[in-house]
Amino acid sequence: MAAAGQAAIRIESLQRLIILQVKDGR
């Protein structure tokens, strides 16, 4: 269960970074 929680946090952080990069690019 803990591993799944950590994976979800990593996915959210990656999505945020990607969104920020896309906004900066545009």
Protein backbone atom coordinates (compact mmCIF):
# COMPACT_ATOMS: atom_id res chain seq x y z
CA MET A 1 0.00 0.00 0.00
CA ALA A 2 2.77 2.44 0.90
CA ALA A 3 4.55 1.73 -2.39
CA ALA A 4 1.38 2.55 -4.31
CA GLY A 5 1.06 5.84 -2.42
CA GLN A 6 4.66 6.80 -3.22
CA ALA A 7 4.12 5.92 -6.90
CA ALA A 8 1.02 8.14 -7.01
CA ILE A 9 2.97 11.02 -5.49
CA ARG A 10 5.75 10.56 -8.06
CA ILE A 11 3.24 10.50 -10.92
CA GLU A 12 1.59 13.69 -9.65
CA SER A 13 4.95 15.44 -9.31
CA LEU A 14 5.96 14.38 -12.83
CA GLN A 15 2.65 15.60 -14.25
CA ARG A 16 3.11 18.97 -12.55
CA LEU A 17 6.64 19.32 -13.93
CA ILE A 18 5.42 18.46 -17.44
CA ILE A 19 2.57 20.98 -17.20
CA LEU A 20 4.97 23.70 -16.02
CA GLN A 21 7.36 22.94 -18.88
CA VAL A 22 4.54 23.07 -21.43
CA LYS A 23 3.31 26.42 -20.08
CA ASP A 24 6.84 27.85 -20.13
CA GLY A 25 7.40 26.53 -23.67
CA ARG A 26 4.24 28.22 -24.90
